Short mmCIF file of C-alpha atoms in Angstrom, two decimals:
data_model
loop_
_atom_site.label_atom_id
_atom_site.label_comp_id
_atom_site.label_asym_id
_atom_site.label_seq_id
_atom_site.Cartn_x
_atom_site.Cartn_y
_atom_site.Cartn_z
CA UNK A 6 -44.58 -109.84 258.14
CA UNK A 7 -47.47 -107.72 259.42
CA UNK A 8 -48.54 -110.47 261.85
CA UNK A 9 -44.97 -110.56 263.15
CA UNK A 10 -45.05 -106.75 263.62
CA UNK A 11 -42.33 -106.33 261.02
CA UNK A 12 -42.12 -103.49 258.55
CA UNK A 13 -41.78 -104.28 254.86
CA UNK A 14 -39.82 -101.86 252.69
CA UNK A 15 -39.55 -102.09 248.92
CA UNK A 16 -36.69 -100.02 247.50
CA UNK A 17 -36.72 -99.35 243.77
CA UNK A 18 -33.47 -97.91 242.41
CA UNK A 19 -33.27 -96.11 239.06
CA UNK A 20 -37.04 -95.57 239.33
CA UNK A 21 -36.96 -92.94 236.58
CA UNK A 22 -36.54 -95.81 234.10
CA UNK A 23 -39.71 -97.66 235.10
CA UNK A 24 -42.54 -97.88 232.60
CA UNK A 25 -45.92 -96.35 233.31
CA UNK A 26 -47.27 -99.87 233.86
CA UNK A 27 -44.62 -100.68 236.48
CA UNK A 28 -45.22 -97.40 238.29
CA UNK A 29 -48.95 -98.08 238.25
CA UNK A 30 -48.28 -101.51 239.81
CA UNK A 31 -46.32 -99.80 242.58
CA UNK A 32 -49.26 -97.48 243.17
CA UNK A 33 -51.55 -100.49 243.41
CA UNK A 34 -49.17 -102.11 245.90
CA UNK A 35 -49.42 -99.01 248.05
CA UNK A 36 -53.17 -99.70 248.30
CA UNK A 37 -52.47 -102.68 250.60
CA UNK A 38 -51.85 -100.28 253.47
CA UNK A 39 -54.43 -100.63 256.24
CA UNK A 40 -56.21 -97.56 257.62
CA UNK A 41 -53.82 -96.89 260.49
CA UNK A 42 -50.93 -99.17 259.61
CA UNK A 43 -48.53 -98.90 256.77
CA UNK A 44 -48.07 -102.50 255.66
CA UNK A 45 -45.65 -101.57 252.91
CA UNK A 46 -43.22 -98.69 252.60
CA UNK A 47 -42.16 -97.81 249.07
CA UNK A 48 -38.92 -95.96 248.47
CA UNK A 49 -38.29 -94.72 244.96
CA UNK A 50 -34.69 -93.74 244.27
CA UNK A 51 -33.69 -92.19 241.00
CA UNK A 52 -31.97 -89.54 239.01
CA UNK A 53 -33.38 -86.00 238.74
CA UNK A 54 -35.54 -87.21 235.84
CA UNK A 55 -37.69 -89.06 238.41
CA UNK A 56 -39.18 -85.69 239.40
CA UNK A 57 -40.38 -85.18 235.84
CA UNK A 58 -41.81 -88.71 235.71
CA UNK A 59 -43.77 -88.24 238.94
CA UNK A 60 -45.04 -84.85 237.76
CA UNK A 61 -46.78 -86.42 234.76
CA UNK A 62 -50.58 -86.00 234.93
CA UNK A 63 -51.18 -89.73 234.36
CA UNK A 64 -49.11 -90.52 237.48
CA UNK A 65 -50.82 -87.96 239.71
CA UNK A 66 -52.25 -90.65 242.03
CA UNK A 67 -48.82 -92.15 242.62
CA UNK A 68 -47.25 -88.73 243.11
CA UNK A 69 -49.88 -87.85 245.71
CA UNK A 70 -48.79 -90.87 247.75
CA UNK A 71 -45.20 -89.67 247.97
CA UNK A 72 -44.88 -88.57 251.58
CA UNK A 73 -41.31 -87.28 251.45
CA UNK A 74 -39.20 -86.09 248.54
CA UNK A 75 -35.50 -85.64 249.02
CA UNK A 76 -33.16 -84.24 246.41
CA UNK A 77 -29.38 -84.30 246.63
CA UNK A 78 -27.74 -81.14 245.42
CA UNK A 79 -24.49 -81.30 243.47
CA UNK A 80 -21.30 -81.35 245.52
CA UNK A 81 -19.12 -78.27 245.66
CA UNK A 82 -15.42 -78.44 244.76
CA UNK A 83 -14.25 -79.24 248.32
CA UNK A 84 -16.98 -81.87 248.78
CA UNK A 85 -15.95 -83.47 245.48
CA UNK A 86 -12.38 -83.81 246.76
CA UNK A 87 -13.64 -85.40 249.99
CA UNK A 88 -16.08 -87.63 248.10
CA UNK A 89 -13.43 -89.03 245.74
CA UNK A 90 -11.02 -89.69 248.60
CA UNK A 91 -13.77 -91.34 250.65
CA UNK A 92 -14.77 -93.61 247.76
CA UNK A 93 -11.14 -94.63 247.26
CA UNK A 94 -10.66 -95.28 250.98
CA UNK A 95 -13.83 -97.40 251.22
CA UNK A 96 -12.69 -99.40 248.18
CA UNK A 97 -9.34 -100.05 249.85
CA UNK A 98 -7.45 -97.91 247.39
CA UNK A 99 -4.83 -95.23 247.77
CA UNK A 100 -6.50 -91.86 248.34
CA UNK A 101 -3.59 -90.13 246.61
CA UNK A 102 -4.10 -91.96 243.30
CA UNK A 103 -6.01 -88.89 242.06
CA UNK A 104 -3.82 -85.81 241.97
CA UNK A 105 -5.56 -82.78 243.54
CA UNK A 106 -5.59 -80.94 240.20
CA UNK A 107 -7.19 -84.01 238.62
CA UNK A 108 -10.06 -83.80 241.09
CA UNK A 109 -10.45 -80.12 240.23
CA UNK A 110 -10.78 -81.08 236.57
CA UNK A 111 -13.17 -83.86 237.57
CA UNK A 112 -15.31 -81.31 239.39
CA UNK A 113 -15.22 -78.96 236.39
CA UNK A 114 -16.48 -81.71 234.06
CA UNK A 115 -19.05 -83.21 236.43
CA UNK A 116 -20.40 -80.02 238.02
CA UNK A 117 -20.27 -81.99 241.28
CA UNK A 118 -23.04 -84.41 240.29
CA UNK A 119 -22.07 -87.63 242.11
CA UNK A 120 -23.21 -89.93 239.31
CA UNK A 121 -21.00 -88.07 236.81
CA UNK A 122 -18.13 -87.90 239.30
CA UNK A 123 -18.29 -91.70 239.58
CA UNK A 124 -18.48 -92.28 235.82
CA UNK A 125 -15.68 -89.90 234.90
CA UNK A 126 -13.43 -91.03 237.79
CA UNK A 127 -13.87 -94.67 236.81
CA UNK A 128 -13.03 -93.88 233.21
CA UNK A 129 -10.04 -91.76 234.30
CA UNK A 130 -8.69 -94.73 236.24
CA UNK A 131 -8.96 -96.81 233.05
CA UNK A 132 -7.21 -94.13 231.01
CA UNK A 133 -4.38 -93.92 233.55
CA UNK A 134 -4.03 -97.70 233.67
CA UNK A 135 -4.00 -97.97 229.88
CA UNK A 136 -1.35 -95.26 229.72
CA UNK A 137 0.79 -97.06 232.31
CA UNK A 138 0.37 -94.33 234.94
CA UNK A 139 0.23 -95.01 238.67
CA UNK A 140 -1.66 -91.80 239.38
CA UNK A 141 -4.55 -90.02 237.70
CA UNK A 142 -3.72 -86.52 236.53
CA UNK A 143 -5.74 -83.76 234.90
CA UNK A 144 -5.03 -85.10 231.39
CA UNK A 145 -6.51 -88.52 232.21
CA UNK A 146 -9.63 -86.93 233.67
CA UNK A 147 -10.02 -84.67 230.63
CA UNK A 148 -9.71 -87.67 228.30
CA UNK A 149 -12.23 -89.61 230.39
CA UNK A 150 -14.69 -86.72 230.33
CA UNK A 151 -14.32 -86.10 226.59
CA UNK A 152 -17.19 -88.43 225.66
CA UNK A 153 -19.03 -89.62 228.79
CA UNK A 154 -22.03 -90.78 226.77
CA UNK A 155 -19.98 -93.18 224.67
CA UNK A 156 -18.99 -96.67 225.66
CA UNK A 157 -15.44 -96.43 224.31
CA UNK A 158 -12.70 -94.12 225.47
CA UNK A 159 -10.23 -92.46 223.14
CA UNK A 160 -7.29 -94.24 224.76
CA UNK A 161 -3.85 -93.54 223.39
CA UNK A 162 -0.96 -95.41 224.95
CA UNK A 163 1.80 -93.08 226.01
CA UNK A 164 5.24 -94.10 224.76
CA UNK A 165 7.77 -94.75 227.53
CA UNK A 166 9.93 -91.76 228.44
CA UNK A 167 13.13 -91.47 226.46
CA UNK A 168 11.58 -92.98 223.34
CA UNK A 169 9.81 -91.27 220.55
CA UNK A 170 6.84 -92.79 218.83
CA UNK A 171 7.00 -93.42 215.11
CA UNK A 172 4.12 -92.28 212.97
#
């Protein structure tokens, strides 16, 4: 690639989960750069925990090779509304599937952290579907956010209107 004057970029997502050995291998790869030419560009993408990983004393040499660090701040309430609608639009979905108050509750539970917005919104869609709803309201988001660290949702089918459920 170098002989063809092409740039090589290695992108590592979820880099905060890499072992020390893997990170050390990435550091060694960065040694292939020639004096004036960068033969390989490394891009480490990760959650905020990546900062802590790179700040470890045993990874000082790798951290010193990081030329640019960029951190995304949490979204504010208005940005969260725009973000959810954008994600739905890109996916080909109906932007109105999330009621505005549901997105407010989503923001309250996620603090605007995009990763948590995605997780809770996805789970809220599942809750709404399981409950036979065509839109996601505040109750579905609250149920989805109740236990984001667990793999199972506390889904409770809603009885059709006009009928009472028997205990």
